[in-house]
Amino acid sequence: MLLKELREEVLEANLELVRKGLVLYTFGNASGVDRAQGLVVIKPSGVDYDVLKAADMVVTDLEGKIVEGTLNPSSDLDTHTLLYREFTTIGAVVHTHSEFATSFAQAGLAIPAFGTTHADYFHGPVPVTAPLSDAAIQGRYVHETGLAIAQRFHAHDGKPALDPLAVPACLVAGHAPFVWGRTPSDAAHNAVVLEAVAKMAYRTLTLKASATEVSQSLLDRHYQRKHGANATYGQTRSV
Amino acid sequence: MLLKELREEVLEANLELVRKGLVLYTFGNASGVDRAQGLVVIKPSGVDYDVLKAADMVVTDLEGKIVEGTLNPSSDLDTHTLLYREFTTIGAVVHTHSEFATSFAQAGLAIPAFGTTHADYFHGPVPVTAPLSDAAIQGRYVHETGLAIAQRFHAHDGKPALDPLAVPACLVAGHAPFVWGRTPSDAAHNAVVLEAVAKMAYRTLTLKASATEVSQSLLDRHYQRKHGANATYGQTRSV
Amino acid sequence: MLLKELREEVLEANLELVRKGLVLYTFGNASGVDRAQGLVVIKPSGVDYDVLKAADMVVTDLEGKIVEGTLNPSSDLDTHTLLYREFTTIGAVVHTHSEFATSFAQAGLAIPAFGTTHADYFHGPVPVTAPLSDAAIQGRYVHETGLAIAQRFHAHDGKPALDPLAVPACLVAGHAPFVWGRTPSDAAHNAVVLEAVAKMAYRTLTLKASATEVSQSLLDRHYQRKHGANATYGQTRSV
Amino acid sequence: MLLKELREEVLEANLELVRKGLVLYTFGNASGVDRAQGLVVIKPSGVDYDVLKAADMVVTDLEGKIVEGTLNPSSDLDTHTLLYREFTTIGAVVHTHSEFATSFAQAGLAIPAFGTTHADYFHGPVPVTAPLSDAAIQGRYVHETGLAIAQRFHAHDGKPALDPLAVPACLVAGHAPFVWGRTPSDAAHNAVVLEAVAKMAYRTLTLKASATEVSQSLLDRHYQRKHGANATYGQTRSV
């Protein structure tokens, strides 16, 4: 069996989403990539989490062609593989319909950086894609979903490009969040924090519609605190 | 004892509503129909869920006449039987006062189709009935409740009819949701998803009152993805 | 030991509030009255629920004079006894700071009768008292709290009196709900439903500020359904 | 090992925050001070709560210099020590990113005293600091965070000073709450109540933006009831 360790990590990331209340029934999926071998390990489609095993994971190449596995891969596979091709520094992708992040996606709103909880994980607002065109929806829809995310991170409309590791999440308009990280555990952790951050942003906005984002200084300070060369959080300097 | 298997399925659907937090005390009920025999299996009225057994279920005909059982059937029986007579493709009905769906019902508002979570289960907004007239309330009230739902799905006021299997739920104004499906398990699953969808629609609207529904393309795409002949979700094509 | 059975019922009502998430730490209390003996059984003040025993309950007369017990009674005792003296048909009183009902109390707003869940338990809006005057707060404050509730149920300002058994709860402005019933179990059940009803009313109002209450017909129908001579809910006609 | 008892109390306070749902992952910390020895016991940084032991706690002096312990102290240490130096009557400090209190902090809003639950613990609104300047953020940021809290409690802009034991919490704008008390158990308890009070204030304000605070009489009455010389709550007069 290929990639035994990565399969376990991807399984564990999927289960963390369940433990933290981010998925209802089978609405969620996590994957990881082995860059050296160019292989992706992803959750199978529509399998109950309580019977899910590492051996059930599906292995595909970076184009989504199945290399190992008898179950159908997650129906969101083409979004995952596109993100791996576009964002070459990331090692794992997670997709959920977690309640508050999805509500921002449905409203077509980015999640503003209202506080240090946000700033510890996301170096600026969590962006939202443009709505997909009818042509995109009727065409290679799942692939186009990934493309909309990638486009949002490229320089566009006079805005600079975003670094996927500095802002490891994107909301797909009218859909839900995609989140990533260096490892499956990282990506799941980021998805859990994204939901907490979305929940607090929702309440901040409903308390005070004119609430303002934290300053660039604060964004920079907190981001460096956890991610910079001089990180001061935790027991080691590894992220 | 009649319909042993259906009794178990109906019991299990009732318990799923409890497990997913949709019912407080005894505020909910599920039933199933055996079309071949023209018999309905329904939860008894006001019995605690933790002592409820398959043998406690009440069997009636499609007019609500008790055929087997010593307990009183759910006080909502006449709504269930009316729905079985009107919507001949459905196999089970669930009624809850789940918090967010009920809040929309109390506000007299349909649940807009704001995202793909919704579109995977409901091919358009979840409609709300007109308020019942005093005459209806003072007359055959429970029957009239079903009638209000059926009328909402018939062509009316220049709007086309709705297919009960494409939109398997309706809110009763000032009351709460009724939900259905092909099987008791299906109907309970739809009721759980309805509540999740209502919760996210509530937050979408309170974040942005002018939020817009997803496009018809997206509704169609997601509905086909789970229900069409070319369904791509899960491990088989059975719904 | 006096009133062994009532002590058990009062203990059980206190524990039901905890099981249903209505109390944080020791913020809540329940009592019951024995009308024949003119004695009240009430929870002691500030004792942890997980060590609370029937034998810890304090017995007082209807004026609040301690008849049996070594612990201090709940600091809200004088509100309980006033309600027993004023509302002679009730048999138990419950006080909580349950989140949503308390939020209405803090906003000084009655809980409108927006749906059938409400109408099954409360035959009209759940009223809120006027704010207590400085003199009342600086005087016999706990007694005055009960008085404010009683005054709200008496005919006043051209409004008719309310029947405490038809509307078994009142919000104290800037404070929290008091709830009652025929028995301690009844009163705790009503407190749990009040919180559910308050939660849905909150969401109804935040969805649609102009939401309207259900009709008098619907209020009457649902109230009769559970409480009238021709009650059709449950397995017996006892309330 | 220094301060064995205080280490246990600080551990227990940290765990109470977890049990009550105030912390996600490792987002929170508690400390206690031994005034006689001038030593602070604080949680180490980024250690999982389920493996945290009393022996893992870090002991520092009041300037934050490590006296005992091999792990890094909480990255918020400098805020804790500043509060101990400035507020000489307090014995413990707790910091969380609890959802509702943090939402007020993110909105830059104090938590108004809307009811008696609030008044039992906080003798007036829970204040919010001014946003930190860029210089403060880029300088001794964690120290400056404590300074912003202390400044908020000193007399300023014509407002009188606040007594840290009468109002045992402060929101840091764009960040989250800091809470304190006489003991670690007290401080954790206050943090839990602060979150409950913030939740109800949020709902009060979203129900009625013009909601008014309770009167000074009510604030005084409830504060005295739990904290004054004539306290009437609980089984003893000790706080």
Short mmCIF file of N, CA, C and O in Angstrom, two decimals, chain D residues 24-60:
data_model
loop_
_atom_site.label_atom_id
_atom_site.label_comp_id
_atom_site.label_asym_id
_atom_site.label_seq_id
_atom_site.Cartn_x
_atom_site.Cartn_y
_atom_site.Cartn_z
N LEU D 24 -9.93 27.17 22.92
CA LEU D 24 -9.79 26.29 21.77
C LEU D 24 -8.29 25.99 21.67
O LEU D 24 -7.47 26.91 21.79
N TYR D 25 -7.96 24.70 21.47
CA TYR D 25 -6.54 24.32 21.44
C TYR D 25 -5.82 24.91 22.67
O TYR D 25 -6.23 24.64 23.78
N THR D 26 -4.79 25.72 22.45
CA THR D 26 -4.03 26.24 23.61
C THR D 26 -4.21 27.75 23.81
O THR D 26 -3.38 28.41 24.40
N PHE D 27 -5.37 28.30 23.31
CA PHE D 27 -5.61 29.75 23.38
C PHE D 27 -6.06 30.20 24.77
O PHE D 27 -7.20 30.64 24.93
N GLY D 28 -5.23 30.16 25.76
CA GLY D 28 -5.65 30.64 27.06
C GLY D 28 -4.55 30.38 28.06
O GLY D 28 -3.70 29.52 27.83
N ASN D 29 -4.55 31.11 29.15
CA ASN D 29 -3.56 30.87 30.18
C ASN D 29 -4.02 31.48 31.49
O ASN D 29 -4.79 32.43 31.52
N ALA D 30 -3.57 30.86 32.58
CA ALA D 30 -3.89 31.35 33.92
C ALA D 30 -2.60 31.39 34.72
O ALA D 30 -1.68 30.60 34.46
N SER D 31 -2.55 32.30 35.67
CA SER D 31 -1.40 32.38 36.56
C SER D 31 -1.89 32.76 37.95
O SER D 31 -3.03 33.19 38.13
N GLY D 32 -1.02 32.58 38.93
CA GLY D 32 -1.31 33.01 40.30
C GLY D 32 -0.05 33.63 40.90
O GLY D 32 1.06 33.36 40.42
N VAL D 33 -0.23 34.45 41.92
CA VAL D 33 0.94 35.10 42.52
C VAL D 33 1.02 34.75 44.01
O VAL D 33 -0.01 34.64 44.68
N ASP D 34 2.22 34.56 44.49
CA ASP D 34 2.46 34.44 45.92
C ASP D 34 3.06 35.78 46.35
O ASP D 34 4.24 36.07 46.06
N ARG D 35 2.25 36.61 46.99
CA ARG D 35 2.69 37.98 47.31
C ARG D 35 3.84 37.98 48.32
O ARG D 35 4.74 38.81 48.25
N ALA D 36 3.79 37.04 49.26
CA ALA D 36 4.83 37.01 50.30
C ALA D 36 6.20 36.77 49.68
O ALA D 36 7.18 37.43 50.02
N GLN D 37 6.25 35.81 48.74
CA GLN D 37 7.53 35.47 48.14
C GLN D 37 7.82 36.29 46.87
O GLN D 37 8.91 36.18 46.31
N GLY D 38 6.80 37.02 46.40
CA GLY D 38 7.01 37.79 45.18
C GLY D 38 7.22 36.90 43.96
O GLY D 38 8.01 37.21 43.07
N LEU D 39 6.50 35.77 43.92
CA LEU D 39 6.67 34.83 42.81
C LEU D 39 5.35 34.57 42.09
O LEU D 39 4.29 34.50 42.71
N VAL D 40 5.48 34.39 40.78
CA VAL D 40 4.32 34.13 39.92
C VAL D 40 4.43 32.70 39.38
O VAL D 40 5.50 32.28 38.96
N VAL D 41 3.28 31.98 39.38
CA VAL D 41 3.21 30.65 38.76
C VAL D 41 2.34 30.77 37.52
O VAL D 41 1.20 31.23 37.60
N ILE D 42 2.86 30.38 36.36
CA ILE D 42 2.12 30.56 35.11
C ILE D 42 2.22 29.33 34.23
O ILE D 42 3.20 28.58 34.29
N LYS D 43 1.18 29.13 33.43
CA LYS D 43 1.12 28.02 32.48
C LYS D 43 2.25 28.17 31.46
O LYS D 43 2.56 29.27 31.00
N PRO D 44 2.85 27.04 31.04
CA PRO D 44 3.83 27.12 29.96
C PRO D 44 3.13 27.41 28.62
O PRO D 44 1.93 27.25 28.50
N SER D 45 3.87 27.84 27.64
CA SER D 45 3.32 28.23 26.34
C SER D 45 3.02 27.03 25.45
O SER D 45 3.84 26.12 25.34
N GLY D 46 1.83 27.02 24.87
CA GLY D 46 1.51 26.06 23.81
C GLY D 46 1.54 24.60 24.17
O GLY D 46 1.73 23.75 23.30
N VAL D 47 1.36 24.25 25.46
CA VAL D 47 1.30 22.84 25.86
C VAL D 47 -0.16 22.39 25.89
O VAL D 47 -1.01 23.13 26.37
N ASP D 48 -0.44 21.20 25.36
CA ASP D 48 -1.82 20.70 25.35
C ASP D 48 -2.36 20.55 26.77
O ASP D 48 -1.67 20.04 27.65
N TYR D 49 -3.61 20.93 26.95
CA TYR D 49 -4.21 20.89 28.28
C TYR D 49 -4.31 19.47 28.83
O TYR D 49 -4.26 19.26 30.03
N ASP D 50 -4.47 18.48 27.96
CA ASP D 50 -4.69 17.14 28.51
C ASP D 50 -3.39 16.48 28.99
O ASP D 50 -3.45 15.41 29.61
N VAL D 51 -2.26 17.10 28.74
CA VAL D 51 -1.02 16.55 29.31
C VAL D 51 -0.38 17.51 30.32
O VAL D 51 0.67 17.22 30.89
N LEU D 52 -1.05 18.64 30.52
CA LEU D 52 -0.50 19.67 31.41
C LEU D 52 -0.48 19.19 32.87
O LEU D 52 -1.48 18.69 33.37
N LYS D 53 0.66 19.34 33.53
CA LYS D 53 0.78 18.93 34.93
C LYS D 53 1.24 20.12 35.78
O LYS D 53 1.85 21.07 35.26
N ALA D 54 0.99 20.03 37.08
CA ALA D 54 1.41 21.11 37.99
C ALA D 54 2.92 21.33 37.87
O ALA D 54 3.40 22.47 37.93
N ALA D 55 3.65 20.25 37.67
CA ALA D 55 5.11 20.36 37.60
C ALA D 55 5.59 21.10 36.34
O ALA D 55 6.73 21.56 36.27
N ASP D 56 4.70 21.22 35.33
CA ASP D 56 5.07 21.93 34.10
C ASP D 56 5.02 23.45 34.26
O ASP D 56 5.51 24.19 33.40
N MET D 57 4.35 23.91 35.31
CA MET D 57 4.17 25.35 35.48
C MET D 57 5.53 26.02 35.61
O MET D 57 6.50 25.43 36.10
N VAL D 58 5.57 27.27 35.18
CA VAL D 58 6.81 28.03 35.23
C VAL D 58 6.70 29.04 36.37
O VAL D 58 5.64 29.67 36.55
N VAL D 59 7.75 29.17 37.16
CA VAL D 59 7.75 30.15 38.25
C VAL D 59 8.68 31.30 37.86
O VAL D 59 9.82 31.08 37.43
N THR D 60 8.17 32.52 37.99
CA THR D 60 8.98 33.71 37.67
C THR D 60 8.88 34.70 38.84
O THR D 60 8.02 34.56 39.70
#
